[in-house]
Tab-separated table of C-alpha atoms in Angstrom:
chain	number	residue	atom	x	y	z
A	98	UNK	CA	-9.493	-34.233	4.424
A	99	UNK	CA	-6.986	-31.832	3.551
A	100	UNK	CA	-7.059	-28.122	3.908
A	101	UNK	CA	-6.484	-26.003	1.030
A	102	UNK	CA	-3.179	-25.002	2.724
A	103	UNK	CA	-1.908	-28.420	2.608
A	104	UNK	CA	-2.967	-28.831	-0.531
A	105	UNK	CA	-0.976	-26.273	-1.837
A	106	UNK	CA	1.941	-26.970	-0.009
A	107	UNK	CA	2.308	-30.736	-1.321
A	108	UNK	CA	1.093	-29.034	-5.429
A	109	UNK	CA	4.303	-26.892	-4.503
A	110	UNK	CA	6.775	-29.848	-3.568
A	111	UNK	CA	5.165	-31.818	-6.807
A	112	UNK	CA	6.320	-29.210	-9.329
A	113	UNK	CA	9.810	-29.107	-7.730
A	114	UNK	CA	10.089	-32.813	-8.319
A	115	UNK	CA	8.655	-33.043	-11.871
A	116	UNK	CA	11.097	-29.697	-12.442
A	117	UNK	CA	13.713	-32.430	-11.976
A	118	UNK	CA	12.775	-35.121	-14.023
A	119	UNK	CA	10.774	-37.349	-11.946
A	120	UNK	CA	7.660	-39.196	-13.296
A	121	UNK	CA	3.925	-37.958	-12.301
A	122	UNK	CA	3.542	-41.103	-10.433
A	123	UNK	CA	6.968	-40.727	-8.432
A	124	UNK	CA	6.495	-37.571	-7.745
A	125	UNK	CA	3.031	-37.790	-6.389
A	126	UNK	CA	4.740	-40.750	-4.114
A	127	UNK	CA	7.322	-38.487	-2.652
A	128	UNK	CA	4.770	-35.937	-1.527
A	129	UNK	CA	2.487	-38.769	-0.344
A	130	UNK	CA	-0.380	-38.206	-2.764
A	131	UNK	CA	-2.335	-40.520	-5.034
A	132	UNK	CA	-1.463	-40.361	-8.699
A	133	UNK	CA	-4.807	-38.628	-9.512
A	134	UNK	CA	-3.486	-35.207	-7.391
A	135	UNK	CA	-0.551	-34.757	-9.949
A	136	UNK	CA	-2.928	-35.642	-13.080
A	137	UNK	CA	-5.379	-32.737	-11.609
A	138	UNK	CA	-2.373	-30.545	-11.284
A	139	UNK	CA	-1.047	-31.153	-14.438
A	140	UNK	CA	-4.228	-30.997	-16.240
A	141	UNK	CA	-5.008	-27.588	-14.306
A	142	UNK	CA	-1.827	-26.463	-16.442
A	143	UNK	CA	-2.798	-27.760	-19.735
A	144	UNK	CA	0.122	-29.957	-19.083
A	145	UNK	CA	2.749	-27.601	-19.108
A	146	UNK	CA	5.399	-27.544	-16.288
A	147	UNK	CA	5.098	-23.925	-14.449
A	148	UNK	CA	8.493	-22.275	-14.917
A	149	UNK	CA	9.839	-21.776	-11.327
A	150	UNK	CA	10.159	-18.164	-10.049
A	151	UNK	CA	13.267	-15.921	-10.872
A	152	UNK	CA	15.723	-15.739	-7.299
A	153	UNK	CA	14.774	-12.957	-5.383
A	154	UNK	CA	16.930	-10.173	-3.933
A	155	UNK	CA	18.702	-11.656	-0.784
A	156	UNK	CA	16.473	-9.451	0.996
A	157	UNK	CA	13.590	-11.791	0.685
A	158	UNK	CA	14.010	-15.005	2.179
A	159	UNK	CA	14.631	-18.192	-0.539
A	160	UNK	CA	13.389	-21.469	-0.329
A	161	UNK	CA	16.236	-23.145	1.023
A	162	UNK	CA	15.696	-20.656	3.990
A	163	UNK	CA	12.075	-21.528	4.183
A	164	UNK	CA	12.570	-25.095	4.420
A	165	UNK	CA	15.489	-24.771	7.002
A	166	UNK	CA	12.570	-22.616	9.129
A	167	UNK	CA	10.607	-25.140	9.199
A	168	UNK	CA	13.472	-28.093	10.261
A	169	UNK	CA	14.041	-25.520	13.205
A	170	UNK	CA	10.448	-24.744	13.711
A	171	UNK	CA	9.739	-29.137	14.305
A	172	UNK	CA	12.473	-29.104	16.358
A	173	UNK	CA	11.040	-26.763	18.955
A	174	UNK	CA	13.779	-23.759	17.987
A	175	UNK	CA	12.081	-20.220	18.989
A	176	UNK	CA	11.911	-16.908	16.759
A	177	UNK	CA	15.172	-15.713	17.824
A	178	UNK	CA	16.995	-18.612	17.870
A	179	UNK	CA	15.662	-19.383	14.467
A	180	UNK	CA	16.690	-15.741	13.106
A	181	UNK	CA	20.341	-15.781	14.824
A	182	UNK	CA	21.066	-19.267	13.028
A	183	UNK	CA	19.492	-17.603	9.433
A	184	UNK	CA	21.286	-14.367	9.866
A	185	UNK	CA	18.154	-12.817	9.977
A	186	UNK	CA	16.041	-10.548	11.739
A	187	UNK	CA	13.703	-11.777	14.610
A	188	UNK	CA	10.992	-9.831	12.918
A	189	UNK	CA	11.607	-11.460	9.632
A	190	UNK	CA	10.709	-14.921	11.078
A	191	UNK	CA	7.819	-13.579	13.148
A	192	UNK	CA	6.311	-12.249	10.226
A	193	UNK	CA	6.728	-14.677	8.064
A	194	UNK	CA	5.712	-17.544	10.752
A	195	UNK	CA	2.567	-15.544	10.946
A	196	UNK	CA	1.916	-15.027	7.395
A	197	UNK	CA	2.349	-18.669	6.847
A	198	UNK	CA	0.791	-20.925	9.555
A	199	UNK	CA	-2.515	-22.235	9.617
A	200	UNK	CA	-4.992	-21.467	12.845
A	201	UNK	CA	-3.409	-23.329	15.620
A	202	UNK	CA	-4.416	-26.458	16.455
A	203	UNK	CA	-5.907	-27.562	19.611
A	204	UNK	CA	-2.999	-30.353	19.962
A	205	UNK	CA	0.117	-28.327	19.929
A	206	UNK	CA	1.743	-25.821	18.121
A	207	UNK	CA	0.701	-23.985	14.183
A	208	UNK	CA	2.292	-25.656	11.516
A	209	UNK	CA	4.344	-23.802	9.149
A	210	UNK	CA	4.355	-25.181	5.544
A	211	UNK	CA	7.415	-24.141	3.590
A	212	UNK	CA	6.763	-24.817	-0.332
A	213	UNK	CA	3.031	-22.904	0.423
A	214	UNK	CA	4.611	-20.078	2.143
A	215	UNK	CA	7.330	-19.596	-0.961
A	216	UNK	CA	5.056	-20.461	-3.599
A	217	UNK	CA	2.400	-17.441	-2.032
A	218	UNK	CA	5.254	-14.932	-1.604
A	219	UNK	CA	5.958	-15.292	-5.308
A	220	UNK	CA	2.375	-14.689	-5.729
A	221	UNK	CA	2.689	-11.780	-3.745
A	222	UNK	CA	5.445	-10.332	-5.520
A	223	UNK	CA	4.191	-10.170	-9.152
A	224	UNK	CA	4.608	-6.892	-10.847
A	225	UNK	CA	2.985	-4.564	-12.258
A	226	UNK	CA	0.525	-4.882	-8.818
A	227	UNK	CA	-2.771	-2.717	-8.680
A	228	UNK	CA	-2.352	0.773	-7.168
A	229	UNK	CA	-4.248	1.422	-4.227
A	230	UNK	CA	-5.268	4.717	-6.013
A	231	UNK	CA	-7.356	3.454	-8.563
A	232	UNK	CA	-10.129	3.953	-5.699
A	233	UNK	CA	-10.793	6.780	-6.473
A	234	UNK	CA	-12.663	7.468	-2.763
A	235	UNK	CA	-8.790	6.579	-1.417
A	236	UNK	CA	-7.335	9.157	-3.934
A	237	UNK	CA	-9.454	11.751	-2.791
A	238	UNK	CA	-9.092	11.660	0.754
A	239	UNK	CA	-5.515	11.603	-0.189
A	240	UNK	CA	-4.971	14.239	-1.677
A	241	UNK	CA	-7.668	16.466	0.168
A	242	UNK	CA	-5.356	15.774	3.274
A	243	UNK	CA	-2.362	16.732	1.441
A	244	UNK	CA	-3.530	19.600	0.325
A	245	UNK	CA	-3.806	20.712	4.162
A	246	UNK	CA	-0.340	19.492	4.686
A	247	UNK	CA	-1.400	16.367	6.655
A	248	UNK	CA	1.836	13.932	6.488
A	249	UNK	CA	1.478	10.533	5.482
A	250	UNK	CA	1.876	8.795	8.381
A	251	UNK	CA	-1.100	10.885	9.832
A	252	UNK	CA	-3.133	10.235	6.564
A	253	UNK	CA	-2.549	6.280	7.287
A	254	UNK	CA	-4.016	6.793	10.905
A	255	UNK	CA	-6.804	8.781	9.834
A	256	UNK	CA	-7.462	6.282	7.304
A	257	UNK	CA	-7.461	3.775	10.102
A	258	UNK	CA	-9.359	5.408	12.368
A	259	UNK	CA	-12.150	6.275	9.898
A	260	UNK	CA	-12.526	2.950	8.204
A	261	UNK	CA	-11.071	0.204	10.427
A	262	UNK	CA	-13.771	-2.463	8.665
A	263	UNK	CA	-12.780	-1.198	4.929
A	264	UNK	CA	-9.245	-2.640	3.751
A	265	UNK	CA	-9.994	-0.986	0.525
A	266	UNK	CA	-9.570	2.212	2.571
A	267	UNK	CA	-6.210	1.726	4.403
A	268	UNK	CA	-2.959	2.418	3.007
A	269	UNK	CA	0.991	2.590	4.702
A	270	UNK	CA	2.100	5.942	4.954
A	271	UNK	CA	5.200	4.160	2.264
A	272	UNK	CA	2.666	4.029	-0.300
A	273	UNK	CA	1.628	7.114	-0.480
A	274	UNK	CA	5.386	8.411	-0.719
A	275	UNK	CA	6.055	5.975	-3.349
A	276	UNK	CA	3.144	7.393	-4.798
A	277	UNK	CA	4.458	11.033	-4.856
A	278	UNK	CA	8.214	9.862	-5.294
A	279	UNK	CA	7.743	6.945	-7.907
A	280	UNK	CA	6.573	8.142	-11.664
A	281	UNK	CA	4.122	5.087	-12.268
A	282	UNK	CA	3.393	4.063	-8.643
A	283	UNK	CA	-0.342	5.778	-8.426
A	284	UNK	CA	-2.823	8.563	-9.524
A	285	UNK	CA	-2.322	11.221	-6.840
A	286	UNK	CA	-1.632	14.417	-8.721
A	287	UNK	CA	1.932	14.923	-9.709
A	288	UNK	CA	2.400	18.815	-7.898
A	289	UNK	CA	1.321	16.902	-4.641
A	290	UNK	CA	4.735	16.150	-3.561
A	291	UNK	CA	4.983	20.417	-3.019
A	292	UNK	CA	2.512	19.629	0.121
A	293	UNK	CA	5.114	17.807	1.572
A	294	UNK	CA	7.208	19.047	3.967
A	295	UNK	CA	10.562	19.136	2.213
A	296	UNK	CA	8.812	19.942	-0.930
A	297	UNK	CA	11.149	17.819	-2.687
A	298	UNK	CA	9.747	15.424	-5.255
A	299	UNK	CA	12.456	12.516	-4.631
A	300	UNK	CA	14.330	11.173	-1.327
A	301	UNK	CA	17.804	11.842	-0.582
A	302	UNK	CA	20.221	10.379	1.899
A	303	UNK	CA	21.401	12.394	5.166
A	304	UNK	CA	24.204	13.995	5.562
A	305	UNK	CA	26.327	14.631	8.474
A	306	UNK	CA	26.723	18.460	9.003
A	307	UNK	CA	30.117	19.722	9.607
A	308	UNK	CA	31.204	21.246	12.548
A	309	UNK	CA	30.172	24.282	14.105
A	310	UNK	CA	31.933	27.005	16.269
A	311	UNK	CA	30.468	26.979	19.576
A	312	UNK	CA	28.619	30.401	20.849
A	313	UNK	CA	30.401	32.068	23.448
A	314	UNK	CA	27.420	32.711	25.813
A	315	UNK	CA	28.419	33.346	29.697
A	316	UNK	CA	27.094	31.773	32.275
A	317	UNK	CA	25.464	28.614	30.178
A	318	UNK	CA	23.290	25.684	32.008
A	319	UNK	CA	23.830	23.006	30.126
A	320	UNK	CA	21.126	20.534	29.054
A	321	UNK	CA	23.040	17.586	31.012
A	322	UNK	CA	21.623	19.631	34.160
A	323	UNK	CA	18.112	19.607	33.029
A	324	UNK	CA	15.955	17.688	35.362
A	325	UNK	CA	14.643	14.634	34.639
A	326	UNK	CA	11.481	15.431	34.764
A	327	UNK	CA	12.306	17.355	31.275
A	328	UNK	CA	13.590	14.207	29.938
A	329	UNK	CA	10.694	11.794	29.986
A	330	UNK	CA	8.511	14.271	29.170
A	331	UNK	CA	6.255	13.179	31.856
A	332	UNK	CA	6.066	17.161	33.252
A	333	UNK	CA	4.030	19.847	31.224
A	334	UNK	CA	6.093	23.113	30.536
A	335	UNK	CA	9.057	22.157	29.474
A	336	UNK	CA	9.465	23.871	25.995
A	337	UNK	CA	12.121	23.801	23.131
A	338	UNK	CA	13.138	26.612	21.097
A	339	UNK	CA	15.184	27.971	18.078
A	340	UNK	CA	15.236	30.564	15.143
A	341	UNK	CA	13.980	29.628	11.626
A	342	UNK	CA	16.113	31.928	9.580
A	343	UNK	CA	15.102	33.605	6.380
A	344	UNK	CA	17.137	34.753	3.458
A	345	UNK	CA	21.006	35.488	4.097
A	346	UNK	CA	19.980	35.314	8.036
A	347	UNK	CA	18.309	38.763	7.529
A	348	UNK	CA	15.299	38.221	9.255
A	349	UNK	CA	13.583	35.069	11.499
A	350	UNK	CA	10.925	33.598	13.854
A	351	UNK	CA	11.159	32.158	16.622
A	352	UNK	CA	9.231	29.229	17.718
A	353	UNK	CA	8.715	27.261	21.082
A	354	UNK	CA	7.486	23.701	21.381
A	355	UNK	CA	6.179	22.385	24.422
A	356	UNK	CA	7.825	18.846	25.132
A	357	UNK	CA	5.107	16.866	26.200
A	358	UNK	CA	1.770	18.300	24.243
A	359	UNK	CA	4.238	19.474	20.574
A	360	UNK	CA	2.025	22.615	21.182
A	361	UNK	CA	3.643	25.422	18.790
A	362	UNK	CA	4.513	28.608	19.669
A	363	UNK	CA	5.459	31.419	17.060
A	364	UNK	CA	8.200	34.501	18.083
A	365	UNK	CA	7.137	37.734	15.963
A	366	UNK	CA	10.703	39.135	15.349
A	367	UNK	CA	9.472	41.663	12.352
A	368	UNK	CA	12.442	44.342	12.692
A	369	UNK	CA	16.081	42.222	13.955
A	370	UNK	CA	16.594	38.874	15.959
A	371	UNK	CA	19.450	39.969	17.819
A	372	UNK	CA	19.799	38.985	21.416
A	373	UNK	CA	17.437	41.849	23.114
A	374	UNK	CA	14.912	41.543	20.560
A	375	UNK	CA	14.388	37.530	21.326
A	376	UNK	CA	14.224	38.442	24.800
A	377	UNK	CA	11.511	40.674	24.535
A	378	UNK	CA	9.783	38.432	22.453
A	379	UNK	CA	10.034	35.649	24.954
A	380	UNK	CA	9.167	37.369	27.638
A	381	UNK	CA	5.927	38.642	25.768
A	382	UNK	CA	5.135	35.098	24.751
A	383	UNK	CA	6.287	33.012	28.003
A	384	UNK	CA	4.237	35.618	30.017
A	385	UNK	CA	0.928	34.630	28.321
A	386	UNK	CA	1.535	30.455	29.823
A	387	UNK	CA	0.072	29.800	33.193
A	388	UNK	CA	3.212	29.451	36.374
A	389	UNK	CA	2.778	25.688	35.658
A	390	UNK	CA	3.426	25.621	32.100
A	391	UNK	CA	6.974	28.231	32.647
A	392	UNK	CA	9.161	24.974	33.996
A	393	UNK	CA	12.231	24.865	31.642
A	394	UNK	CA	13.289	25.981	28.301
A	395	UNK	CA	16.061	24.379	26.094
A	396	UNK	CA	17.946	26.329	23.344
A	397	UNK	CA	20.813	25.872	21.270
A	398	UNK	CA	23.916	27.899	21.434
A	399	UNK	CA	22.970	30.901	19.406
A	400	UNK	CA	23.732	34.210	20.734
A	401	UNK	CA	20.335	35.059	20.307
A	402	UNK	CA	19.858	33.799	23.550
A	403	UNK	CA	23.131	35.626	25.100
A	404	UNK	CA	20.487	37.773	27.715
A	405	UNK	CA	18.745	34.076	28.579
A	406	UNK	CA	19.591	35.306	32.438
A	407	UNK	CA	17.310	38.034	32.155
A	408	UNK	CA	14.459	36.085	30.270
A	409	UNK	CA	14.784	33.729	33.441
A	410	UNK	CA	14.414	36.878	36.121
A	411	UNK	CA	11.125	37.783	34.225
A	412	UNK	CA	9.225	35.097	33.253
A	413	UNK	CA	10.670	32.353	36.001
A	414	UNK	CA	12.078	30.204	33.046
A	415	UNK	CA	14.996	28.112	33.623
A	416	UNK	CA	16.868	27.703	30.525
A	417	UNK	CA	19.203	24.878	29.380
A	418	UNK	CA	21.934	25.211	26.741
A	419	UNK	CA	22.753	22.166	24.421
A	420	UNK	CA	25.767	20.473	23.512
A	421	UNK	CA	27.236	21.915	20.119
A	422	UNK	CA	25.925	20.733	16.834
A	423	UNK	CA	23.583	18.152	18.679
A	424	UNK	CA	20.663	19.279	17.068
A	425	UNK	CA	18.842	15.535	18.571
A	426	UNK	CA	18.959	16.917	21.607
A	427	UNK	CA	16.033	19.364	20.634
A	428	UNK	CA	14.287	16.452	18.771
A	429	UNK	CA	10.730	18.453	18.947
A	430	UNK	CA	11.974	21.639	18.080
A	431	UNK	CA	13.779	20.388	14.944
A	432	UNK	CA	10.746	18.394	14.115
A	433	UNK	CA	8.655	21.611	14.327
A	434	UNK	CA	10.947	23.733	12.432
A	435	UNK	CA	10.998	21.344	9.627
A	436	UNK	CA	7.029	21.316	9.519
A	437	UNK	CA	7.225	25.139	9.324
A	438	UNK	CA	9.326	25.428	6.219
A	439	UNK	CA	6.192	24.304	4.624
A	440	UNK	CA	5.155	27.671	5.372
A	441	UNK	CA	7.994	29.935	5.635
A	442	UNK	CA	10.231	28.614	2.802
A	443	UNK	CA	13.808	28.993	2.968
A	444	UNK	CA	15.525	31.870	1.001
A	445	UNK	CA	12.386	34.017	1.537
A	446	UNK	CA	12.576	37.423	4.175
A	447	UNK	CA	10.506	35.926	6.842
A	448	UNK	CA	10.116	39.799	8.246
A	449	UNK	CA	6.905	40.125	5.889
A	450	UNK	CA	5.286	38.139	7.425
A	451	UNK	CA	2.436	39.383	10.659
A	452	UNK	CA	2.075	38.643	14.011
A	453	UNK	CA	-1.496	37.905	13.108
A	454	UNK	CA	-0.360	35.157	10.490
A	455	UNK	CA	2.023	33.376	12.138
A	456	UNK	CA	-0.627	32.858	14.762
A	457	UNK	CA	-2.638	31.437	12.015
A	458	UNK	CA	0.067	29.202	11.210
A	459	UNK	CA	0.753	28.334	14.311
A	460	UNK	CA	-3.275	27.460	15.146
A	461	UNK	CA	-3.360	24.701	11.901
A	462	UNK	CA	-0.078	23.096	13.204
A	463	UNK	CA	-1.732	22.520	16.027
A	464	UNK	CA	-4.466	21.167	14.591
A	465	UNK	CA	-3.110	18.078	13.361
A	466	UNK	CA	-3.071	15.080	15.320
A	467	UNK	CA	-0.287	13.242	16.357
A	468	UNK	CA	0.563	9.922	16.239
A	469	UNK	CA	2.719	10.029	19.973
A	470	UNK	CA	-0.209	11.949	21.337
A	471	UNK	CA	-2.905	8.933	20.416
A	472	UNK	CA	-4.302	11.230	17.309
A	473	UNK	CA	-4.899	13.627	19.662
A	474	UNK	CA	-4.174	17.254	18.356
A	475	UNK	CA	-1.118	19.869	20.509
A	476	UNK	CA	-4.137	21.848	20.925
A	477	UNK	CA	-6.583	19.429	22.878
A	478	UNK	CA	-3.449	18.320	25.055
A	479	UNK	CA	-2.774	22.201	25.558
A	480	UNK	CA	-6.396	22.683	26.318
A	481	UNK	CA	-6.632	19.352	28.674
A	482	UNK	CA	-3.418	20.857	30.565
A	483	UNK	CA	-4.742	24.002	30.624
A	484	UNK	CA	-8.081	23.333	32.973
A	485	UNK	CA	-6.797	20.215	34.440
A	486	UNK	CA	-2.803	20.828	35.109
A	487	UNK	CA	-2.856	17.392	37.061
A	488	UNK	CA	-3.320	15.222	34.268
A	489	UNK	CA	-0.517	15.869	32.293
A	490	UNK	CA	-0.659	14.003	28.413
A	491	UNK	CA	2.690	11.962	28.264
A	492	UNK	CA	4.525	11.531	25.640
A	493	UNK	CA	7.813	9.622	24.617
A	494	UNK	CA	9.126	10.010	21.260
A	495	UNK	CA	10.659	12.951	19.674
């Protein structure tokens, strides 16, 4: 007996032969059905011949592609193989291979059916689709975690983690943006978008930044002398810092990240930010860390940082310079600083602001989790490190 999957695969290769002309009875032949499979078929149609889809994008793969996977596939070609001869991605043919194969068999590998798998991503592909929002319970959660200034790649793991049995409950961090970005795409409120952390209500393409004149700073370390223990991030108290700059560079705050936790630290620099006033400020701040949290600190070449030899004779703090206008090289930092415009807007005097509330702010960034931190939160690694300095929380990614 045949499974519903072969089923549809030989209903798929019918149609494509009646498309052309053939009779019911030669076309059930060439797919190796009895007659009475193309009558059902037809009849299941009122006896109309489904129009075939319209081509898809050359980003999708097309049935001639399909078919040639599954020639390769029979003749015991792997994934990559496969996807160099296509022109195509390896992940392209994983996915589809395991979109599109039955449970394997006992005697040898899945089979991979190629009419089925082109006649169900049609199917797939139908527009206008359903918006996950129309759950309303979704919509909610949503936007409550918006509203908080969760991003949506955190939303989609806390989705995740919360209802891992409830696919009605799970949604890609993309879908929510489309949401937000796309007039049409779902029913999250329209001001959401504001919650984001570019504020901006549609996407736009990076752009290289032009070049910079490097700070004349004496006596620099450069980052290319930074241990390594720095670099993998395996070491607690290695931090990253910068200047946020408010309106006509009149006023700033300084913040610190610490490499392997993302714990934030916030520079209260209410009357200048030249060079001796972001010393004291770092001293005041470094000097509240335990020794084993003052390792290293990289900084740009801003001539903020033109006393950095003195900041190291206080607080024990070797600092690194890094390369000019290589702002990667600070991928935390920059990553932090972005979050915080959420807060401290640019074109706004950032001097109004308290010591008192940029701790606040500085106490709900770290209170989100993180993806590179296993959902943990900066300030459960921070505390972890804090009693237990021998089990460090490692992280990898920027």
């Amino acid at each position: 007996m045949r499974s519903k999957e072969a089923l549809a695969e030989l209903e798929a290769r019918f149609w494509v032969f009646i498309r052309k002309g053939w009779t019911n009875t030669a076309a059930c032949e060439a797919v190796g059905v009895h007659r009475t499979y193309g009558y059902r078929w037809r009849m299941a149609t009122g006896g109309r011949i489904p129009r075939p889809a319209p081509p898809l994008s050359g980003r999708y793969l097309s049935l001639d592609e399909r078919l040639r996977i599954a020639d390769l596939r029979l003749s015991g070609e792997g994934v990559r193989d496969i996807a160099g001869q296509l022109g195509r991605s390896p992940g392209t043919i994983s996915r589809e291979l395991a979109r599109n194969c039955p449970a394997r068999s006992r005697k040898g590998p899945e089979k991979y059916a190629p009419y089925a798998a082109q006649k169900q991503a049609e199917f797939r592909g139908r527009r206008p689709k359903r918006s996950k929002f129309d759950n309303v319970e979704l919509a909610r959660f949503v936007e409550g975690k918006l509203v908080v200034r969760w991003s949506p790649e955190q939303i989609s793991d806390g989705l995740a983690d919360l209802y891992p049995d409830r696919a009605e409950m799970q949604v890609s961090h993309e879908t929510i943006y489309q949401a937000l970005f796309v007039q049409g795409r779902g029913h999250l409120r329209a001001d959401l978008h504001k919650q984001l952390r570019t504020g901006r209500a549609v996407r736009r393409p990076r752009k290289e930044s032009g070049p910079k004149r490097p700070s004349k700073i004496p006596n620099m370390i450069m980052i290319s002398d930074r241990p390594a223990e720095a670099n993998d991030r395996a070491v607690p108290g290695h931090w990253e810092g910068d200047l946020i700059l408010g309106s006509n560079c009149r006023s700033a705050i300084g913040t610190l990240v610490e490499r392997s936790t993302r714990y934030v630290m916030l520079l209260h620099l209410p009357d200048n930010h030249g060079a001796e006033a972001v010393r004291d400020g770092l001293v005041t701040t470094i000097g509240t860390l335990p020794e084993h949290l003052r390792r290293s600190l990289t900084w740009d070449q801003g001539t903020e940082l033109a006393k950095h030899q003195q900041i190291t004779m206080a607080t024990g703090l070797d600092i690194y310079f890094c390369d000019p206008h290589s702002p990667w090289q600070r991928g935390s930092n920059e990553n932090t600083n972005g979050l915080l415009r959420q807060y401290f807007p640019k074109g706004t005097d950032l001097s109004v602001h308290t010591a008192e509330q940029l701790v606040a702010v500085a106490a709900e960034l770290n209170a989100r989790p993180r993806k590179t931190l296993g959902r943990a939160t900066p300030a459960e690694a921070m505390q972890r490190l804090l009693f237990d300095p021998n089990n460090p929380v490692v992280a990898t990614t920027t």
